[in-house]
């Protein structure tokens, strides 16, 4: 169950929804999830968001095609 809550936490963080992220974080602590693991997940999510921002603002700016099919 804790694994699904971690995804809820990272989704709330990506959406910048602190009101949703904080109760999920508290629940994970209550369930005994190791704090260092949670910190690692938060750091990973932040790195991914920073990479995405760099791509959007950097050399790939304006080249993304939302209609692109990947099948």
Coordinates of N, CA and C in Angstrom, one line a residue:
X1 N 0.8 -1.2 0.0 CA 0.0 0.0 0.0 C 0.9 1.3 0.0
X2 N 2.0 1.2 0.7 CA 2.8 2.4 0.8 C 3.4 2.8 -0.6
X3 N 3.6 1.8 -1.5 CA 4.1 2.1 -2.8 C 3.2 3.0 -3.6
X4 N 1.9 2.7 -3.5 CA 0.9 3.5 -4.2 C 0.8 4.9 -3.6
X5 N 1.0 5.1 -2.3 CA 1.0 6.4 -1.7 C 2.2 7.2 -2.1
X6 N 3.3 6.6 -2.4 CA 4.5 7.3 -2.8 C 4.2 7.9 -4.2
X7 N 3.5 7.2 -5.1 CA 3.1 7.8 -6.4 C 2.2 9.0 -6.2
X8 N 1.3 8.9 -5.2 CA 0.4 10.0 -4.9 C 1.2 11.2 -4.4
X9 N 2.2 10.9 -3.6 CA 3.0 12.0 -3.1 C 3.8 12.7 -4.3
X10 N 4.4 11.9 -5.1 CA 5.2 12.5 -6.2 C 4.3 13.2 -7.2
X11 N 3.1 12.7 -7.4 CA 2.1 13.4 -8.3 C 1.7 14.7 -7.7
X12 N 1.4 14.8 -6.4 CA 1.0 16.0 -5.8 C 2.2 17.0 -5.8
X13 N 3.4 16.5 -5.6 CA 4.6 17.4 -5.7 C 4.7 18.0 -7.1
X14 N 4.6 17.1 -8.1 CA 4.7 17.6 -9.5 C 3.6 18.6 -9.9
X15 N 2.5 18.5 -9.3 CA 1.4 19.4 -9.5 C 1.5 20.6 -8.6
X16 N 2.5 20.7 -7.8 CA 2.7 21.8 -6.8 C 1.5 22.0 -5.9
X17 N 0.9 20.8 -5.5 CA -0.2 20.8 -4.6 C 0.2 20.4 -3.2
X18 N 0.7 21.4 -2.5 CA 1.1 21.1 -1.1 C 0.0 20.6 -0.2
X19 N -1.2 21.1 -0.4 CA -2.3 20.7 0.5 C -2.6 19.2 0.3
X20 N -2.3 18.7 -0.8 CA -2.5 17.2 -1.1 C -1.3 16.4 -0.6
X21 N -0.1 17.0 -0.9 CA 1.1 16.3 -0.6 C 1.4 16.1 0.9
X22 N 1.1 17.1 1.7 CA 1.4 17.0 3.1 C 0.7 15.8 3.8
X23 N -0.6 15.7 3.7 CA -1.3 14.5 4.3 C -0.8 13.2 3.8
X24 N -0.4 13.1 2.6 CA 0.1 11.8 2.0 C 1.5 11.6 2.7
X25 N 2.3 12.6 2.8 CA 3.6 12.4 3.4 C 3.4 12.0 4.9
X26 N 2.5 12.6 5.6 CA 2.3 12.2 7.0 C 1.8 10.7 7.1
X27 N 1.0 10.3 6.1 CA 0.5 8.9 6.1 C 1.7 8.0 5.9
X28 N 2.5 8.3 5.0 CA 3.7 7.5 4.7 C 4.6 7.4 6.0
X29 N 4.8 8.5 6.7 CA 5.6 8.4 7.9 C 4.9 7.5 8.9
X30 N 3.6 7.7 9.1 CA 2.8 6.9 10.0 C 2.9 5.4 9.7
X31 N 2.9 5.0 8.4 CA 3.0 3.6 8.0 C 4.4 3.1 8.2
X32 N 5.4 3.9 8.6 CA 6.7 3.4 8.8 C 7.6 3.5 7.6
X33 N 7.3 4.3 6.6 CA 8.1 4.4 5.5 C 9.4 5.2 5.9
X34 N 10.6 4.6 5.5 CA 11.8 5.3 5.9 C 12.0 6.7 5.4
X35 N 12.3 7.7 6.2 CA 12.4 9.0 5.8 C 13.4 9.2 4.7
X36 N 14.5 8.5 4.7 CA 15.5 8.7 3.7 C 15.0 8.2 2.3
X37 N 14.2 7.2 2.3 CA 13.6 6.7 1.1 C 12.6 7.8 0.5
X38 N 11.9 8.4 1.4 CA 10.9 9.5 0.9 C 11.7 10.7 0.4
X39 N 12.8 11.0 1.1 CA 13.6 12.1 0.6 C 14.2 11.8 -0.7
X40 N 14.6 10.6 -0.9 CA 15.2 10.2 -2.2 C 14.1 10.3 -3.3
X41 N 12.9 9.9 -3.0 CA 11.8 10.0 -4.0 C 11.5 11.5 -4.3
X42 N 11.5 12.3 -3.3 CA 11.3 13.7 -3.6 C 12.4 14.3 -4.4
X43 N 13.6 14.0 -4.1 CA 14.8 14.5 -4.8 C 14.7 14.0 -6.3
X44 N 14.3 12.8 -6.5 CA 14.2 12.2 -7.9 C 13.2 13.0 -8.6
X45 N 12.0 13.2 -8.0 CA 10.9 14.0 -8.7 C 11.4 15.4 -9.1
X46 N 12.1 16.0 -8.2 CA 12.6 17.4 -8.4 C 13.6 17.4 -9.6
X47 N 14.5 16.4 -9.6 CA 15.5 16.3 -10.7 C 14.8 16.1 -12.1
X48 N 13.7 15.3 -12.1 CA 13.0 15.0 -13.3 C 12.3 16.3 -13.8
X49 N 11.7 17.1 -12.8 CA 11.1 18.3 -13.2 C 12.1 19.4 -13.7
X50 N 13.3 19.4 -13.1 CA 14.3 20.3 -13.6 C 14.8 19.9 -14.9
X51 N 14.9 18.7 -15.2 CA 15.4 18.2 -16.6 C 14.3 18.6 -17.6
X52 N 13.0 18.4 -17.2 CA 11.9 18.7 -18.2 C 12.0 20.2 -18.4
X53 N 12.1 21.0 -17.4 CA 12.2 22.5 -17.6 C 13.3 22.9 -18.5
X54 N 14.5 22.3 -18.3 CA 15.7 22.6 -19.1 C 15.4 22.2 -20.6
X55 N 14.8 21.1 -20.8 CA 14.5 20.7 -22.2 C 13.5 21.7 -22.8
X56 N 12.5 22.1 -22.1 CA 11.5 23.0 -22.6 C 12.1 24.4 -22.9
X57 N 13.0 24.8 -22.0 CA 13.6 26.2 -22.2 C 14.9 26.2 -23.0
X58 N 15.5 25.0 -23.2 CA 16.8 24.9 -23.8 C 16.7 24.6 -25.3
X59 N 17.6 23.7 -25.7 CA 17.7 23.4 -27.2 C 16.4 22.7 -27.8
X60 N 15.6 22.2 -27.0 CA 14.3 21.5 -27.5 C 13.1 22.5 -27.5
X61 N 13.3 23.7 -27.1 CA 12.2 24.7 -27.0 C 11.6 24.8 -28.4
X62 N 10.3 24.7 -28.4 CA 9.5 24.8 -29.6 C 9.5 23.6 -30.6
X63 N 10.2 22.6 -30.2 CA 10.3 21.4 -31.1 C 9.4 20.3 -30.7
X64 N 8.7 20.4 -29.5 CA 7.9 19.3 -29.1 C 6.6 19.3 -29.8
X65 N 6.2 18.2 -30.3 CA 4.9 18.0 -31.1 C 4.0 17.2 -30.3
X66 N 3.0 17.8 -29.7 CA 2.0 17.0 -28.8 C 1.2 16.0 -29.6
X67 N 1.2 16.2 -30.9 CA 0.4 15.2 -31.8 C 1.2 14.0 -32.2
X68 N 2.5 14.0 -31.8 CA 3.4 12.9 -32.2 C 2.9 11.6 -31.6
X69 N 2.8 10.5 -32.5 CA 2.4 9.2 -32.1 C 3.6 8.4 -31.8
X70 N 3.6 7.5 -30.8 CA 4.7 6.7 -30.4 C 4.4 5.2 -30.5
X71 N 3.6 4.8 -31.6 CA 3.3 3.4 -31.7 C 4.0 2.7 -32.8

